[in-house]
Amino acid sequence: MKGRAMGERRGTGSRGQGTAGETRGPRVLRRAIVRIVLAALAIVVSAAAPLRADDGYGLWLRYPRVDDAARMAEYRASITRLVLPGESPTLRAARDELRRGLRGMLGMEIPISPSVSASGALLVGTPASSRRIAALGLGEELRRVGDEGFVIRAASVGGRRTIVIAANRDVGVLYGAFHLLRHLQTHRPLADLSIVQSPRIGRRVLNHWDNLDRSVERGYAGRSLWEWDALPDSLSARYVDYARANASIGINGTVLTNVNANARVLTAPYLHKVRALAGVFRPYGIRVYLTARFSAPMEIGGLETADPLDPAVRAWWKAKADEIYRTIPDFGGFLVKANSEGQPGPQDYQRTHADGANMLAEAVAPHGGIVMWRAFVYSAETPTDRVRQAHDEFHPLDGRFQGNVLVQVKNGPLDFQPREPFHPLFGAMPRTPLMLELQITQEYLGHASDLVYLAPLFEEVLDADTHARGAGSTVAKVIDGSLEGHRLTAIAGVANTGTDRNWTGHPFGQANWYAFGRLAWDPDAASAEIAEEWLRMTFTHDPSFVALVKAMMMRSRETAVEYMTPLGLHHIMARDHHYGPGPWVEGGGRADWTSVYYHRADTLGVGFDRTAAGSSAVAQYAAPVAARWGSRQTVPDSLLLWFHRVGWTERMRSGRTLWDELVHRYDAGVDSVRGMRRTWDGVRGTIDPERHADVAARLATQEKVARWWRDAALLYFQQFSRQPFPPGAEPPAHSLEFYRRRVGPEVPEFGEATHAIARPGFSGPSRPR
Ligand code: GCW
């Protein structure tokens, strides 16, 4: 075990109860004094507790002692014993977690009891694991919650006040246990508990872009968690904590390897390593998936071809699948990036994506496996507007995929930009189950320096209306299967985890992992509520901290859009590492890897015309969406330059010219980050100094990042607009040349801001449009 285990308490906890049966006067007095001293100590310790150093390892599962006296009394009276019969690994995990959580929050050991012998029992299990639960008559509710759902309710069992967590399957029990713990972690009342929940999406998966050498593509939190060299014999204690964290938010699958795949992971020695990981994750309801390199039959199978219609190739994949399932019986399936950015694929043999996907699907189908085939494709030759290519390629293939194939579609048609419109494939392939791919790691959003809470971005795409079957055909309904009646449903998030002690580099990166899981479970959950529960569990219940920091989180994504790519600008970041601005990026072989391809700035204007007069990409959306976004009159400001070319002096809704508006937005973004710093400075002392200082330092960097973006982008575009900065705008700190010369990801230094606009607390844009 490396370091402390997650949730391990530091400092003095409270003691157990004294021994019973003492009657003599002086002893009673002594005991009373000891009690008083202990109680006083406990108050001192718990008052100091929030300020104890915290390295962030415990994530949202820290389980600190409840510091609200009334709640504490309520919880202690309501939960006095734990009745959780059954010995399956999953039930054991649920029991361990409940004990750990209750011990931490209630400050006392909750005894395990074989039966509901007194009031205050927490009765947990399935009808199969507990006769008591079977006798409760929960049949109707349990039928509704399926394999992974649960029921939590206050009940009377044999006349005794009881809290019941019931589910059909052990994994539902585990999810119910985490849910009840969250209920306590967020200090909600226990009276009249009645919760019935089940996930809306079947496969809720993390995609790790982790390589076998433990580097992580687009990873900003250390190295890969998977210790390939030490596996399968040595199992890092972190694997269990990773599984607990995922299970706590309902994540039930993990793709261990990078989509830019290495075939070696499919060889026998690696499969044994994967099997060891699968063994750790299994009790937590998490299945393991792997990326399949399309050319694996040649690279590790000795075949001459990887043509998906070649019988020898098909036989090779079948045998490989059989071997995998012999090794890992509950293996989830394959994730494939093919014919994209240099990855091999069926088109190398003039076959279609459907041919490729179906070959793999046939191999895993007998074992219940699935194939997640990515739609992130664009031609190597740059023939047309890159954002239309996935739709051009996949739309005609609708209905051609086997039943166990999902097509995995990024939220937007380009590549995880700070803002994109939703991907036009959503709603456009009714006969194919589509899954949504979100990026939790902040490739284009300031890596580990910028505080950007991504749930509003995730929510924006989930709520987007495709109009595929009339108004209300949201992306959420496409991917939860309800719009077209698909039973196979899935969602993926590109993980932001690594070996950094706090898992995600930026302490607020944890919120993005957390929010992904919560939204995968319930795509209608509100990002603000998720932020609030995360803050309470991760930091403190201090009402002013929660209110201020929640507001800061909720605006942070829009803030990043403002200082990076306002008004629908996109793909103007630095080359390769994608950190910081690079609107001048051009040349280098592929036009659609440059910035000038996307912004098209010249002395007349800026923006990519995707209307009928341009690339027509807007026509890939359903008519009402195409009409709204295709018209300069109705397109929201937030997507203006994504769909339209606009003259520098054209008037915006605000009354400003485009140029002045651009300056205004970039300024607002920088101003917002300064506001974030003030907000964070203002909450010093309400949380532990360790995490406070870490976030403060990153916010200082973020301000530089924001100024860097603003100055570089505005100086660059000013060459074309030939307009002065409007009065009141902060002058750039350095020259365009200074910014252009920087190629590495290092952040430039700035002197004191000459123009810092002094406003108390957070300020800045809150909503797009
Ligand atoms: O976002 C881009 C990244 C690549 C990534 C690719 C993809 C894994 O820059 O690093 O490769 O997309 O999603 O396949």
CSV table of C-alpha atoms and ligand atoms in Angstrom, one decimal, residues 209 217-218 258-260 337 340-341 374 376 410 415-416 437 439 443-444 576 578, ligand 1:
chain,number,residue,atom,x,y,z
A,209,TRP,CA,-5.9,7.2,-23.0
A,217,GLU,CA,-2.0,10.9,-23.8
A,218,ARG,CA,-3.5,14.2,-22.8
A,258,ASN,CA,-5.4,4.4,-25.2
A,259,VAL,CA,-7.6,4.5,-28.4
A,260,ASN,CA,-4.3,5.1,-30.2
A,337,LYS,CA,-10.4,4.1,-33.2
A,340,SER,CA,-8.5,8.2,-37.9
A,341,GLU,CA,-5.3,10.2,-37.3
A,374,ARG,CA,-15.6,5.6,-32.7
A,376,PHE,CA,-14.0,10.5,-34.6
A,410,LYS,CA,-17.8,13.0,-29.4
A,415,ASP,CA,-12.7,17.9,-31.0
A,416,PHE,CA,-13.6,18.7,-27.4
A,437,GLU,CA,-18.0,10.6,-25.6
A,439,GLN,CA,-13.6,14.6,-22.4
A,443,GLU,CA,-6.9,18.9,-23.3
A,444,TYR,CA,-8.2,22.2,-24.7
A,576,ASP,CA,0.5,19.8,-30.5
A,578,HIS,CA,-2.9,22.5,-27.2
B,1,GCW,O1,-8.5,15.2,-29.0
B,1,GCW,C1,-7.7,14.6,-30.0
B,1,GCW,C2,-6.4,14.5,-29.3
B,1,GCW,C3,-5.7,13.2,-29.6
B,1,GCW,C4,-6.7,12.1,-29.4
B,1,GCW,C5,-7.7,12.2,-30.5
B,1,GCW,C6,-8.8,11.2,-30.4
B,1,GCW,C7,-6.3,9.9,-28.5
B,1,GCW,O2,-5.6,15.6,-29.6
B,1,GCW,O3,-4.6,13.1,-28.6
B,1,GCW,O4,-6.0,10.8,-29.5
B,1,GCW,O5,-8.4,13.5,-30.4
B,1,GCW,O6,-9.8,11.5,-29.7
B,1,GCW,O7,-8.7,10.1,-30.9
